[in-house]
Amino acid sequence: MTTMTAPKAHAAEQSSNGILHDVGLPDDPNNLYTQTVGSMLHAAEIMDLPRYLRLILAQPKNEIMVHFPVKMDSGKYELFKGYRVQHNNALGPYKGGLRFHHDVHLDDVKSLAFLMTMKCSLVGVPYGGGKGGIKVDPRKHSATEMERIVRRFTAAIAHQIGPDYDIPAPDVGSNSQHMAWIADTYTFLSEIGGHNPGAVITGKPIEYGGSLGREKATGQGVVDTLVEMLPELKLKPETSTFSVLGFGNVGSWSGKIFQDKGAKMTAVADHTGFIRNDKGIDANDLAAYVHQKGGVAGYSKATTISKEEFYKTQVDVFIPAALEQMIQEPEANMLNCKVVAEGANAPTTPAGERILQKRGIEVLPAILCNAGGVTVSYFEWVQNKTFQTWELERVDRELNKHMVKAAGRTRDARRKYNCDLRTAAYAAALERLQKAYEARGIFP
Ligand code: GLU
């Protein structure tokens, strides 16, 4: 595997700035949306994508922002802010999760919606891209408050979503219980309106229309990608060591499933602290601990280390599975790994990535690596629409087919355009979108 920067890189950067300017976007290099769209425009330049497509994809179709009041347990009212961004629906209904986080902003949601368009295209599911969220810290609210917040948010966006139009799902801070409340609220409102609620949301509890394998799906996809890509880097999953940043749904499942392949997890970090054990940390045991205590801090079967020691821990694979923009220049300089497998969305900044490239560290890009979640969301939706229930074995097998194909498309694009894997993944995703636009044309 090579990590070559494309020869046209400089020209591509200049041209990206032109498009950003044309669609009225800031060219602030620290802005997340500018960064994510900038990487896509870099690929677009290298593959000579027509300008009209670059313009269309540089901005989302719809940006919806809502404010809604909710009664707290104390009897007082609070006003909440919610979002749904619908980036593109050329390949199918908008699709993407809902983030519940105290620090969620429109730009984050736009970036994540954009990434969903790219991810769905690359992994070959018939969806466009969307994302939403509520500016709320779920940890600070009781279950009853969260239920009212989630149901009221659903009512606020009910006219903007739908089983054939825009299908939300879980993301950071949201879970299957939240999805159940959304499905129930939407169903209730739709019955009044006479619509068929159907599969309006994925990531639901198994007992209420969810799919087997959905909860672990993103982690499963990360490991499927590693199993597919590591041999090219002369690494074997069964003898690999790895560290994980973020031990929520994606981090813990990636850890558990990679460990089942024989790999050894030696360092973990989350918002509560950094831990290490060179003999190995059992991912199942740590997940149970985190479930109880809320974080990795204080885990007695590992040593507490500093942030610097965490990043400098020598491993084969580093899995960032937390939030965006966490691998900036200092972290990229400290990392002591051969491969970064992006379990989170957009964890590496362009400046961080340039350092990783210089240091010969391969990055398995998020739109490939973490596409397992939306792929199994698609299977859930298909099951809902056809009144079927698939066995776990079938879900895992079909997921693996999608991941292996997406990895193959990325490899082919890298050969064709002689570029790094992120640019290649975008190019493969853009090729599919280009074909769709060429076939359907632009109305009127
Ligand atoms: N939130 C997940 C993602 O970023 C899953 C989205 C979905 O299942 O629709 O890929």
CSV table of N, CA and C and ligand atoms in Angstrom, one decimal, residues 95-98 116 119 131 167-172 202 214 218 345 370-371 373-375 377, ligand 1:
chain,number,residue,atom,x,y,z
A,95,LYS,N,-30.9,9.8,4.7
A,95,LYS,CA,-30.6,8.8,5.8
A,95,LYS,C,-29.5,9.3,6.7
A,96,GLY,N,-29.7,9.2,8.0
A,96,GLY,CA,-28.6,9.5,8.9
A,96,GLY,C,-29.1,9.7,10.3
A,97,GLY,N,-28.2,9.7,11.2
A,97,GLY,CA,-28.5,9.6,12.7
A,97,GLY,C,-28.9,11.0,13.3
A,98,LEU,N,-29.3,10.9,14.5
A,98,LEU,CA,-29.6,12.0,15.3
A,98,LEU,C,-28.6,12.1,16.5
A,116,MET,N,-22.8,11.4,5.3
A,116,MET,CA,-23.8,10.3,5.0
A,116,MET,C,-24.0,10.1,3.5
A,119,LYS,N,-21.1,8.2,2.3
A,119,LYS,CA,-21.0,6.9,2.9
A,119,LYS,C,-22.0,6.0,2.2
A,131,LYS,N,-28.7,14.2,8.5
A,131,LYS,CA,-28.3,14.1,9.9
A,131,LYS,C,-29.0,15.1,10.7
A,167,ILE,N,-35.1,9.2,6.8
A,167,ILE,CA,-35.2,8.1,7.9
A,167,ILE,C,-34.0,8.3,8.9
A,168,PRO,N,-34.3,8.9,10.0
A,168,PRO,CA,-33.2,9.1,11.0
A,168,PRO,C,-32.8,7.7,11.7
A,169,ALA,N,-31.9,7.8,12.6
A,169,ALA,CA,-31.3,6.6,13.3
A,169,ALA,C,-30.5,7.2,14.5
A,170,PRO,N,-29.9,6.2,15.3
A,170,PRO,CA,-29.1,6.7,16.4
A,170,PRO,C,-27.7,7.3,15.9
A,171,ASP,N,-27.2,8.1,16.7
A,171,ASP,CA,-25.8,8.6,16.6
A,171,ASP,C,-25.2,8.9,18.0
A,172,VAL,N,-24.2,9.7,18.1
A,172,VAL,CA,-23.6,9.9,19.4
A,172,VAL,C,-24.7,10.4,20.4
A,202,THR,N,-34.6,3.9,12.0
A,202,THR,CA,-33.9,2.7,12.3
A,202,THR,C,-33.1,2.7,13.6
A,214,ARG,N,-28.0,-4.7,14.6
A,214,ARG,CA,-27.9,-3.2,14.3
A,214,ARG,C,-27.0,-2.6,15.4
A,218,THR,N,-21.9,-0.8,13.5
A,218,THR,CA,-20.8,0.1,13.1
A,218,THR,C,-19.4,-0.6,13.5
A,345,ASN,N,-17.0,9.7,12.8
A,345,ASN,CA,-17.1,10.5,11.6
A,345,ASN,C,-16.1,11.6,11.7
A,370,ASN,N,-16.7,3.2,8.8
A,370,ASN,CA,-17.8,3.2,9.8
A,370,ASN,C,-19.2,3.1,9.1
A,371,ALA,N,-19.2,2.6,7.8
A,371,ALA,CA,-20.4,2.5,7.1
A,371,ALA,C,-21.3,1.3,7.5
A,373,GLY,N,-22.9,0.8,10.2
A,373,GLY,CA,-24.1,1.2,10.9
A,373,GLY,C,-25.3,1.5,10.0
A,374,VAL,N,-25.0,2.3,9.0
A,374,VAL,CA,-26.1,2.7,8.1
A,374,VAL,C,-26.5,1.5,7.2
A,375,THR,N,-25.5,0.6,6.9
A,375,THR,CA,-25.8,-0.6,6.1
A,375,THR,C,-26.8,-1.5,6.8
A,377,SER,N,-28.8,-0.4,9.2
A,377,SER,CA,-30.0,0.4,9.2
A,377,SER,C,-30.8,0.1,7.9
B,1,GLU,N1,-25.2,7.6,12.9
B,1,GLU,C1,-24.6,6.5,12.1
B,1,GLU,C2,-23.6,7.0,11.1
B,1,GLU,O1,-23.1,8.1,11.3
B,1,GLU,C3,-25.7,5.6,11.5
B,1,GLU,C4,-26.7,6.3,10.6
B,1,GLU,C5,-27.9,5.4,10.2
B,1,GLU,O2,-27.9,4.3,10.6
B,1,GLU,O3,-28.7,5.9,9.4
B,1,GLU,O4,-23.3,6.4,10.2
